[in-house]
CSV table of C-alpha atoms in Angstrom, one decimal:
chain,number,residue,atom,x,y,z
A,1,MET,CA,3.6,20.3,-4.5
A,2,MET,CA,0.0,19.2,-5.3
A,3,ARG,CA,-0.7,15.5,-5.7
A,4,PRO,CA,-2.6,14.3,-8.7
A,5,ALA,CA,-6.3,13.5,-8.0
A,6,ARG,CA,-7.0,9.9,-7.3
A,7,VAL,CA,-9.1,8.3,-10.1
A,8,ARG,CA,-11.6,6.0,-8.6
A,9,THR,CA,-12.4,2.9,-10.6
A,10,ARG,CA,-15.9,1.6,-11.1
A,11,PRO,CA,-17.3,-0.9,-8.6
A,12,LEU,CA,-16.5,-4.5,-9.5
A,13,ARG,CA,-20.1,-5.5,-10.0
A,14,PHE,CA,-20.1,-3.6,-13.3
A,15,ARG,CA,-17.0,-5.3,-14.6
A,16,ARG,CA,-18.6,-8.7,-14.7
A,17,SER,CA,-21.1,-7.9,-17.5
A,18,VAL,CA,-18.8,-8.9,-20.4
A,19,VAL,CA,-17.7,-12.1,-18.7
A,20,ARG,CA,-21.3,-12.9,-17.9
A,21,ASP,CA,-22.3,-12.3,-21.5
A,22,LEU,CA,-19.6,-14.6,-22.8
A,23,ARG,CA,-20.6,-17.4,-20.4
A,24,ASN,CA,-24.3,-17.0,-21.5
A,25,ARG,CA,-23.2,-17.3,-25.1
A,26,ILE,CA,-21.3,-20.5,-24.4
A,27,ARG,CA,-24.2,-22.0,-22.5
A,28,PHE,CA,-26.7,-21.0,-25.2
A,29,ALA,CA,-24.5,-22.5,-27.9
A,30,LEU,CA,-23.9,-25.7,-26.0
A,31,VAL,CA,-27.6,-26.2,-25.1
A,32,GLY,CA,-28.6,-25.5,-28.7
A,33,LEU,CA,-26.0,-27.9,-30.0
A,34,LEU,CA,-27.3,-30.7,-27.7
A,35,VAL,CA,-30.8,-30.1,-28.9
A,36,LEU,CA,-29.8,-30.2,-32.6
A,37,ILE,CA,-27.8,-33.4,-32.0
A,38,GLY,CA,-30.8,-35.0,-30.3
A,39,LEU,CA,-33.1,-33.9,-33.2
A,40,HIS,CA,-30.7,-35.2,-35.8
A,41,VAL,CA,-30.3,-38.6,-34.0
A,42,ALA,CA,-34.1,-38.9,-34.0
A,43,ALA,CA,-34.3,-37.9,-37.7
A,44,MET,CA,-31.8,-40.6,-38.7
A,45,ILE,CA,-33.7,-43.2,-36.8
A,46,ALA,CA,-37.0,-42.1,-38.3
A,47,PHE,CA,-36.0,-41.4,-41.9
A,48,GLU,CA,-33.0,-43.6,-42.4
A,49,GLY,CA,-34.0,-46.6,-40.3
A,50,LEU,CA,-30.7,-46.5,-38.3
A,51,SER,CA,-30.3,-47.9,-34.9
A,52,LEU,CA,-29.6,-45.6,-32.0
A,53,GLY,CA,-25.9,-46.3,-31.9
A,54,GLU,CA,-25.6,-45.9,-35.7
A,55,ALA,CA,-27.6,-42.6,-35.6
A,56,VAL,CA,-25.4,-41.2,-32.8
A,57,TRP,CA,-22.2,-42.3,-34.7
A,58,LEU,CA,-23.4,-40.7,-37.9
A,59,THR,CA,-24.4,-37.5,-36.1
A,60,PHE,CA,-21.0,-37.0,-34.3
A,61,THR,CA,-18.9,-37.9,-37.4
A,62,THR,CA,-20.9,-35.4,-39.4
A,63,ILE,CA,-20.9,-32.5,-36.9
A,64,THR,CA,-17.2,-32.9,-36.3
A,65,THR,CA,-16.6,-33.0,-40.1
A,66,THR,CA,-14.8,-36.3,-39.7
A,67,GLY,CA,-16.9,-38.1,-42.3
A,68,TYR,CA,-15.7,-41.7,-42.3
A,69,GLY,CA,-18.2,-42.6,-45.0
A,70,ASP,CA,-19.3,-45.9,-43.5
A,71,LEU,CA,-22.7,-44.4,-42.8
A,72,SER,CA,-24.5,-41.5,-44.5
A,73,ALA,CA,-28.0,-40.2,-45.1
A,74,LYS,CA,-29.6,-41.8,-48.2
A,75,THR,CA,-33.2,-40.5,-48.3
A,76,PRO,CA,-34.0,-36.9,-49.4
A,77,THR,CA,-35.7,-36.3,-46.1
A,78,GLY,CA,-32.7,-37.5,-44.1
A,79,ARG,CA,-30.3,-35.5,-46.2
A,80,ALA,CA,-32.5,-32.4,-45.7
A,81,ALA,CA,-32.5,-32.9,-42.0
A,82,THR,CA,-28.7,-33.3,-42.0
A,83,ILE,CA,-28.3,-30.1,-44.0
A,84,VAL,CA,-30.6,-28.1,-41.7
A,85,LEU,CA,-29.6,-29.5,-38.4
A,86,ILE,CA,-25.9,-30.2,-38.8
A,87,TYR,CA,-24.4,-28.3,-41.8
A,88,LEU,CA,-26.2,-25.1,-41.2
A,89,SER,CA,-27.3,-24.9,-37.5
A,90,GLY,CA,-25.0,-27.5,-35.8
A,91,ILE,CA,-21.6,-26.4,-37.2
A,92,PHE,CA,-22.6,-22.7,-36.7
A,93,LEU,CA,-23.4,-23.3,-33.1
A,94,LEU,CA,-20.2,-25.3,-32.6
A,95,THR,CA,-18.2,-22.5,-34.1
A,96,GLN,CA,-20.0,-20.0,-31.9
A,97,ALA,CA,-19.4,-22.1,-28.7
A,98,GLY,CA,-15.7,-22.5,-29.6
A,99,GLY,CA,-15.2,-18.9,-30.4
A,100,ALA,CA,-16.9,-17.7,-27.2
A,101,PHE,CA,-14.9,-20.2,-25.2
A,102,PHE,CA,-11.5,-19.0,-26.5
A,103,GLU,CA,-12.6,-15.4,-26.2
A,104,PHE,CA,-13.6,-16.0,-22.6
A,105,ARG,CA,-10.2,-17.5,-21.8
A,106,ILE,CA,-8.4,-14.6,-23.4
A,107,LEU,CA,-10.6,-12.1,-21.5
A,108,ARG,CA,-10.2,-14.0,-18.2
A,109,ARG,CA,-6.4,-14.0,-18.6
A,110,GLU,CA,-6.4,-10.3,-19.4
A,111,ARG,CA,-8.8,-9.5,-16.5
A,112,LYS,CA,-6.6,-11.4,-14.1
A,113,ARG,CA,-3.5,-9.7,-15.4
A,114,ARG,CA,-5.1,-6.2,-14.9
A,115,GLY,CA,-6.5,-7.1,-11.4
A,116,GLU,CA,-10.2,-7.1,-12.5
A,117,TRP,CA,-11.0,-10.7,-11.7
A,118,ARG,CA,-13.1,-12.0,-8.8
A,119,TRP,CA,-10.8,-14.5,-7.1
A,120,ASP,CA,-12.2,-17.4,-5.2
A,121,MET,CA,-9.6,-17.6,-2.5
A,122,ARG,CA,-9.6,-19.0,1.1
A,123,ASP,CA,-7.0,-19.1,3.9
A,124,HIS,CA,-4.9,-16.5,2.1
A,125,ILE,CA,-3.3,-13.2,3.0
A,126,VAL,CA,-4.9,-9.9,1.9
A,127,PHE,CA,-2.7,-6.8,1.7
A,128,VAL,CA,-4.8,-3.7,1.6
A,129,ASN,CA,-3.0,-0.7,-0.1
A,130,ALA,CA,0.5,-0.5,-1.4
A,131,PRO,CA,3.3,1.9,-0.7
A,132,ALA,CA,3.3,5.0,-2.9
A,133,ASP,CA,7.0,4.8,-3.6
A,134,GLU,CA,8.3,1.7,-5.5
A,135,PRO,CA,5.4,-0.6,-4.3
A,136,GLY,CA,6.5,-3.5,-6.5
A,137,ASP,CA,10.0,-3.7,-5.1
A,138,TYR,CA,8.7,-3.4,-1.5
A,139,LEU,CA,6.0,-6.1,-1.9
A,140,ARG,CA,8.4,-8.4,-3.7
A,141,ARG,CA,10.9,-8.2,-0.8
A,142,LEU,CA,8.1,-8.6,1.7
A,143,LEU,CA,6.6,-11.7,0.1
A,144,ASP,CA,10.0,-13.2,-0.5
A,145,GLN,CA,10.7,-12.9,3.3
A,146,LEU,CA,7.3,-14.3,4.0
A,147,HIS,CA,7.7,-17.4,1.8
A,148,ARG,CA,11.2,-18.0,3.2
A,149,SER,CA,10.1,-17.9,6.8
A,150,HIS,CA,10.2,-20.9,9.1
A,151,ALA,CA,6.5,-20.7,9.9
A,152,ASN,CA,5.2,-22.8,6.9
A,153,PHE,CA,3.9,-19.8,4.9
A,154,ALA,CA,5.8,-20.8,1.7
A,155,GLY,CA,2.7,-22.0,-0.1
A,156,VAL,CA,0.2,-19.5,1.2
A,157,PRO,CA,-1.3,-17.3,-1.6
A,158,SER,CA,-1.4,-13.5,-1.2
A,159,LEU,CA,-3.9,-11.0,-2.7
A,160,ILE,CA,-3.1,-7.3,-3.0
A,161,LEU,CA,-6.1,-4.9,-3.0
A,162,THR,CA,-4.9,-1.7,-4.4
A,163,GLU,CA,-5.2,0.8,-7.3
A,164,ALA,CA,-1.4,1.3,-7.4
A,165,PHE,CA,-1.0,-1.0,-10.4
A,166,PRO,CA,-3.6,0.1,-13.1
A,167,ASP,CA,-1.9,-1.9,-15.8
A,168,GLY,CA,-1.4,-5.1,-13.7
A,169,LEU,CA,1.3,-6.3,-11.4
A,170,PRO,CA,4.8,-5.2,-12.1
A,171,PRO,CA,7.3,-7.7,-13.6
A,172,ASP,CA,8.8,-8.5,-10.2
A,173,LEU,CA,5.4,-9.9,-9.1
A,174,GLU,CA,3.4,-11.0,-12.1
A,175,ASP,CA,5.2,-14.3,-12.6
A,176,ASP,CA,4.6,-15.5,-9.1
A,177,PRO,CA,1.6,-17.9,-9.0
A,178,LEU,CA,1.1,-17.2,-5.3
A,179,ILE,CA,0.5,-13.4,-5.8
A,180,VAL,CA,-2.6,-11.9,-7.4
A,181,GLN,CA,-4.0,-8.4,-7.6
A,182,LEU,CA,-7.4,-7.0,-7.2
A,183,LYS,CA,-7.8,-3.4,-8.5
A,184,GLY,CA,-10.1,-1.7,-6.1
A,185,ARG,CA,-10.5,0.5,-3.0
A,186,PHE,CA,-11.0,-0.5,0.6
A,187,ASP,CA,-14.3,1.6,0.8
A,188,ASP,CA,-15.9,-0.5,-2.0
A,189,PRO,CA,-17.8,-3.3,-0.4
A,190,ALA,CA,-17.7,-5.3,-3.7
A,191,ALA,CA,-13.9,-5.0,-3.7
A,192,LEU,CA,-13.7,-6.4,-0.2
A,193,GLU,CA,-16.0,-9.2,-1.0
A,194,ALA,CA,-14.1,-10.0,-4.2
A,195,ALA,CA,-10.9,-10.0,-2.2
A,196,GLY,CA,-12.3,-12.7,0.0
A,197,VAL,CA,-11.6,-10.8,3.2
A,198,ASP,CA,-14.2,-12.9,5.0
A,199,HIS,CA,-12.2,-16.1,4.3
A,200,ALA,CA,-8.6,-14.7,4.7
A,201,ARG,CA,-6.0,-16.0,7.2
A,202,VAL,CA,-4.5,-12.6,7.9
A,203,LEU,CA,-5.3,-9.1,6.8
A,204,VAL,CA,-2.5,-6.6,6.4
A,205,ILE,CA,-3.2,-2.8,6.1
A,206,LEU,CA,-0.2,-0.9,4.6
A,207,ALA,CA,0.3,2.8,4.9
A,208,GLU,CA,0.5,4.4,1.4
A,209,GLN,CA,2.7,7.2,2.7
A,210,GLU,CA,5.0,6.1,5.5
A,211,GLY,CA,5.5,9.7,6.7
A,212,GLU,CA,2.0,11.0,6.3
A,213,ARG,CA,-0.1,11.1,9.4
A,214,LEU,CA,-3.4,11.1,7.4
A,215,SER,CA,-2.6,7.5,6.5
A,216,ASP,CA,-3.6,6.5,10.0
A,217,SER,CA,-7.1,7.9,9.4
A,218,ARG,CA,-7.5,5.7,6.3
A,219,THR,CA,-6.2,2.8,8.2
A,220,PHE,CA,-8.7,3.4,11.0
A,221,ASP,CA,-11.5,3.5,8.4
A,222,ILE,CA,-10.4,0.2,6.8
A,223,ILE,CA,-10.2,-1.6,10.2
A,224,HIS,CA,-13.6,-0.3,11.2
A,225,ARG,CA,-15.1,-1.5,7.9
A,226,LEU,CA,-13.5,-4.9,8.2
A,227,ARG,CA,-14.7,-5.4,11.8
A,228,GLU,CA,-18.1,-4.1,10.9
A,229,ARG,CA,-18.4,-7.0,8.5
A,230,GLY,CA,-17.9,-9.3,11.4
A,231,ILE,CA,-14.4,-10.4,10.4
A,232,LYS,CA,-12.6,-12.2,13.3
A,233,VAL,CA,-9.2,-12.9,11.8
A,234,ARG,CA,-6.0,-11.1,12.7
A,235,ILE,CA,-5.5,-7.6,11.3
A,236,VAL,CA,-1.9,-6.3,11.1
A,237,ALA,CA,-1.9,-2.5,10.6
A,238,GLU,CA,0.9,0.0,9.9
A,239,CYS,CA,0.7,3.2,12.1
A,240,VAL,CA,2.6,6.3,11.2
A,241,ASP,CA,2.0,8.3,14.4
A,242,ASP,CA,2.5,6.5,17.7
A,243,LEU,CA,-0.2,8.7,19.2
A,244,ASN,CA,-2.7,6.8,17.0
A,245,ARG,CA,-1.7,3.4,18.2
A,246,ALA,CA,-4.3,3.1,21.0
A,247,ARG,CA,-7.0,4.4,18.6
A,248,LEU,CA,-6.2,1.7,16.0
A,249,LYS,CA,-6.1,-0.9,18.7
A,250,ARG,CA,-9.5,0.0,19.9
A,251,ALA,CA,-10.8,-0.1,16.3
A,252,GLY,CA,-9.8,-3.7,16.1
A,253,ALA,CA,-6.2,-4.0,15.0
A,254,SER,CA,-4.5,-7.2,16.3
A,255,ALA,CA,-1.0,-5.9,15.8
A,256,ILE,CA,0.4,-2.5,15.0
A,257,VAL,CA,3.8,-1.8,13.4
A,258,ARG,CA,5.7,1.2,12.1
A,259,PRO,CA,6.0,1.5,8.3
A,260,LEU,CA,9.6,0.6,7.7
A,261,ARG,CA,10.0,0.3,3.9
A,262,GLY,CA,13.6,-0.8,4.3
A,263,TYR,CA,12.7,-3.6,6.6
A,264,PRO,CA,9.7,-5.6,5.3
A,265,GLU,CA,10.6,-8.4,7.8
A,266,MET,CA,8.7,-6.3,10.4
A,267,ILE,CA,5.4,-7.1,8.7
A,268,VAL,CA,6.4,-10.7,8.1
A,269,ARG,CA,7.1,-11.1,11.9
A,270,ALA,CA,3.6,-9.8,12.7
A,271,ILE,CA,2.1,-12.3,10.3
A,272,VAL,CA,3.9,-15.5,11.1
A,273,ALA,CA,4.8,-14.9,14.8
A,274,PRO,CA,2.4,-12.5,16.5
A,275,GLY,CA,4.0,-10.5,19.2
A,276,THR,CA,7.6,-10.7,17.9
A,277,GLU,CA,7.0,-7.4,15.9
A,278,TRP,CA,6.6,-5.6,19.3
A,279,ILE,CA,9.9,-7.1,20.5
A,280,ILE,CA,11.7,-6.1,17.4
A,281,GLU,CA,10.2,-2.6,17.4
A,282,ARG,CA,11.6,-2.1,20.9
A,283,LEU,CA,15.0,-2.8,19.6
A,284,PHE,CA,14.6,0.1,17.1
A,285,SER,CA,13.8,2.5,19.9
A,286,SER,CA,16.3,3.9,22.4
A,287,GLU,CA,13.6,4.0,25.1
A,288,GLY,CA,13.1,0.2,25.1
A,289,ASP,CA,15.5,-2.7,25.0
A,290,GLU,CA,18.7,-2.3,23.1
A,291,CYS,CA,21.1,-4.8,21.5
A,292,LEU,CA,24.5,-3.5,22.6
A,293,ARG,CA,28.0,-4.7,21.8
A,294,PHE,CA,30.4,-5.2,24.7
A,295,ASP,CA,34.1,-5.5,23.9
A,296,VAL,CA,35.1,-8.3,26.2
A,297,THR,CA,37.3,-11.4,25.9
A,298,VAL,CA,35.8,-14.8,26.1
A,299,ALA,CA,38.3,-17.7,26.1
A,300,ASN,CA,37.0,-21.2,25.6
A,301,ILE,CA,33.8,-21.0,27.6
A,302,VAL,CA,30.6,-23.0,26.8
A,303,TRP,CA,27.9,-20.6,25.5
A,304,ALA,CA,25.3,-21.9,27.9
A,305,ASP,CA,27.5,-21.0,30.8
A,306,VAL,CA,28.1,-17.5,29.4
A,307,VAL,CA,24.4,-17.0,29.0
A,308,SER,CA,23.5,-18.3,32.5
A,309,ALA,CA,26.2,-16.2,34.2
A,310,ILE,CA,25.1,-12.9,32.5
A,311,LEU,CA,21.4,-13.6,33.1
A,312,ALA,CA,22.1,-14.4,36.8
A,313,GLY,CA,24.1,-11.2,37.1
A,314,ASN,CA,21.2,-9.2,35.6
A,315,PHE,CA,23.4,-7.8,32.9
A,316,GLY,CA,21.0,-8.6,30.1
A,317,THR,CA,20.3,-11.4,27.7
A,318,PRO,CA,23.2,-12.5,25.4
A,319,VAL,CA,22.1,-13.1,21.8
A,320,GLY,CA,25.4,-13.6,20.0
A,321,TYR,CA,29.1,-12.9,19.9
A,322,ALA,CA,31.9,-11.8,17.6
A,323,ASP,CA,34.7,-14.4,17.2
A,324,GLU,CA,38.4,-13.8,17.0
A,325,GLU,CA,38.2,-12.6,13.4
A,326,GLY,CA,35.3,-10.2,14.3
A,327,MET,CA,32.7,-12.4,12.5
A,328,PRO,CA,29.3,-12.1,14.3
A,329,HIS,CA,27.3,-15.2,15.3
A,330,SER,CA,23.7,-15.1,16.5
A,331,ASN,CA,21.9,-17.6,18.7
A,332,PRO,CA,24.7,-20.2,18.9
A,333,PRO,CA,23.9,-23.7,20.2
A,334,PRO,CA,24.2,-24.0,24.0
A,335,HIS,CA,27.0,-26.6,23.8
A,336,ARG,CA,29.3,-24.5,21.6
A,337,VAL,CA,32.7,-23.6,23.2
A,338,VAL,CA,33.1,-19.9,22.5
A,339,THR,CA,36.2,-17.8,22.0
A,340,ALA,CA,35.2,-14.3,21.3
A,341,GLN,CA,36.3,-10.6,21.3
A,342,ALA,CA,32.8,-9.2,21.9
A,343,LEU,CA,29.3,-10.1,23.1
A,344,PHE,CA,26.0,-8.9,21.8
A,345,VAL,CA,23.6,-8.5,24.7
A,346,LEU,CA,20.0,-7.3,25.0
A,347,VAL,CA,20.0,-4.7,27.7
A,348,GLY,CA,16.9,-3.1,29.3
A,349,GLU,CA,16.5,0.4,30.7
A,350,THR,CA,17.2,-0.7,34.3
A,351,GLN,CA,20.3,-2.7,33.4
A,352,ARG,CA,23.6,-0.7,33.6
A,353,SER,CA,26.0,-3.2,32.0
A,354,THR,CA,29.6,-2.1,31.2
A,355,ASP,CA,32.5,-3.7,29.5
A,356,ALA,CA,34.4,-3.8,32.7
A,357,ALA,CA,31.6,-5.4,34.7
A,358,LEU,CA,31.0,-8.1,32.1
A,359,GLN,CA,34.7,-8.8,31.8
A,360,GLY,CA,35.0,-9.3,35.5
A,361,LEU,CA,32.0,-11.7,35.4
A,362,LEU,CA,33.6,-13.7,32.6
A,363,ASP,CA,37.0,-13.8,34.3
A,364,THR,CA,35.4,-15.2,37.4
A,365,LEU,CA,33.5,-17.8,35.3
A,366,ALA,CA,36.8,-18.8,33.5
A,367,SER,CA,38.6,-19.2,36.8
A,368,ARG,CA,35.9,-21.4,38.3
A,369,ARG,CA,36.1,-23.7,35.3
A,370,LYS,CA,39.9,-24.1,35.7
A,371,VAL,CA,39.3,-25.1,39.3
């Protein structure tokens, strides 16, 4: 099945022309308005004999169409100056400035919604690319996990650099003030600059296709471009093929993880606690450490004693237990007195733990406590 051709958007520098034009219109109108106000104040002083304060008061009440009536132009020359400078030119420029200002705000809001705004962000997280399948759902779960982590990332903003959302962020993401999108490509230097990659806290490169090996080539290109810019911050990269891990590492990746769309916590761990993603990945592999269940009986033994005995016997590292009702508990406090029907133990390749061996160890421990 042929994939549709990717439509490349224009570089960001061309998208700023309308915004720049509106800003220039606002500046021109405001500067012109200030000049006219100054001229009218001078005219009221010269032709009407008003003081500076009275001239300023009359000018502002006239240009804002308030018209209190306490002061007004009396001479034909003063009235002519008011007509030309205020009624014709001043109110016209004021209307132009107000119209351009509101048009600018509307355009800015629409550009931000569509991901076509240059964000001035620092100490943020930049996500490059988005998954091809249900990107909004995956990113929503990933960012929820990130904001709920215990590593003080709840208020850190995130920017997503991708073309996956041509009409703006999906509903699951657009209402979150901590998440913004920049519509662009990683090979566009203007897009990288607009995303603030030079000032980011962490850069995360996601694989568009979690099962496509060519994704690793694009990831390599992105890492190379980022390091070529002199970026020193951590780069977390997804790698589809394990054979490419060393290559991505040499290119400058700080952490490499497998693209697990059902488990966004993997990326979160690499962001908030560097190195833990490697430990978690080993638990997903049969060749590394495994978390195994051992059906043994534990009767009223302090958890710290259980852990110490199993570690000393080189049977692994206990991480939790299943109580008498079968409910699992992870990382219990050391002083807890445990009664359990099973233990969950991290076991390495060289550790040959069995139910019988662990039960014997626990029975010995229980008998010592009775003595």
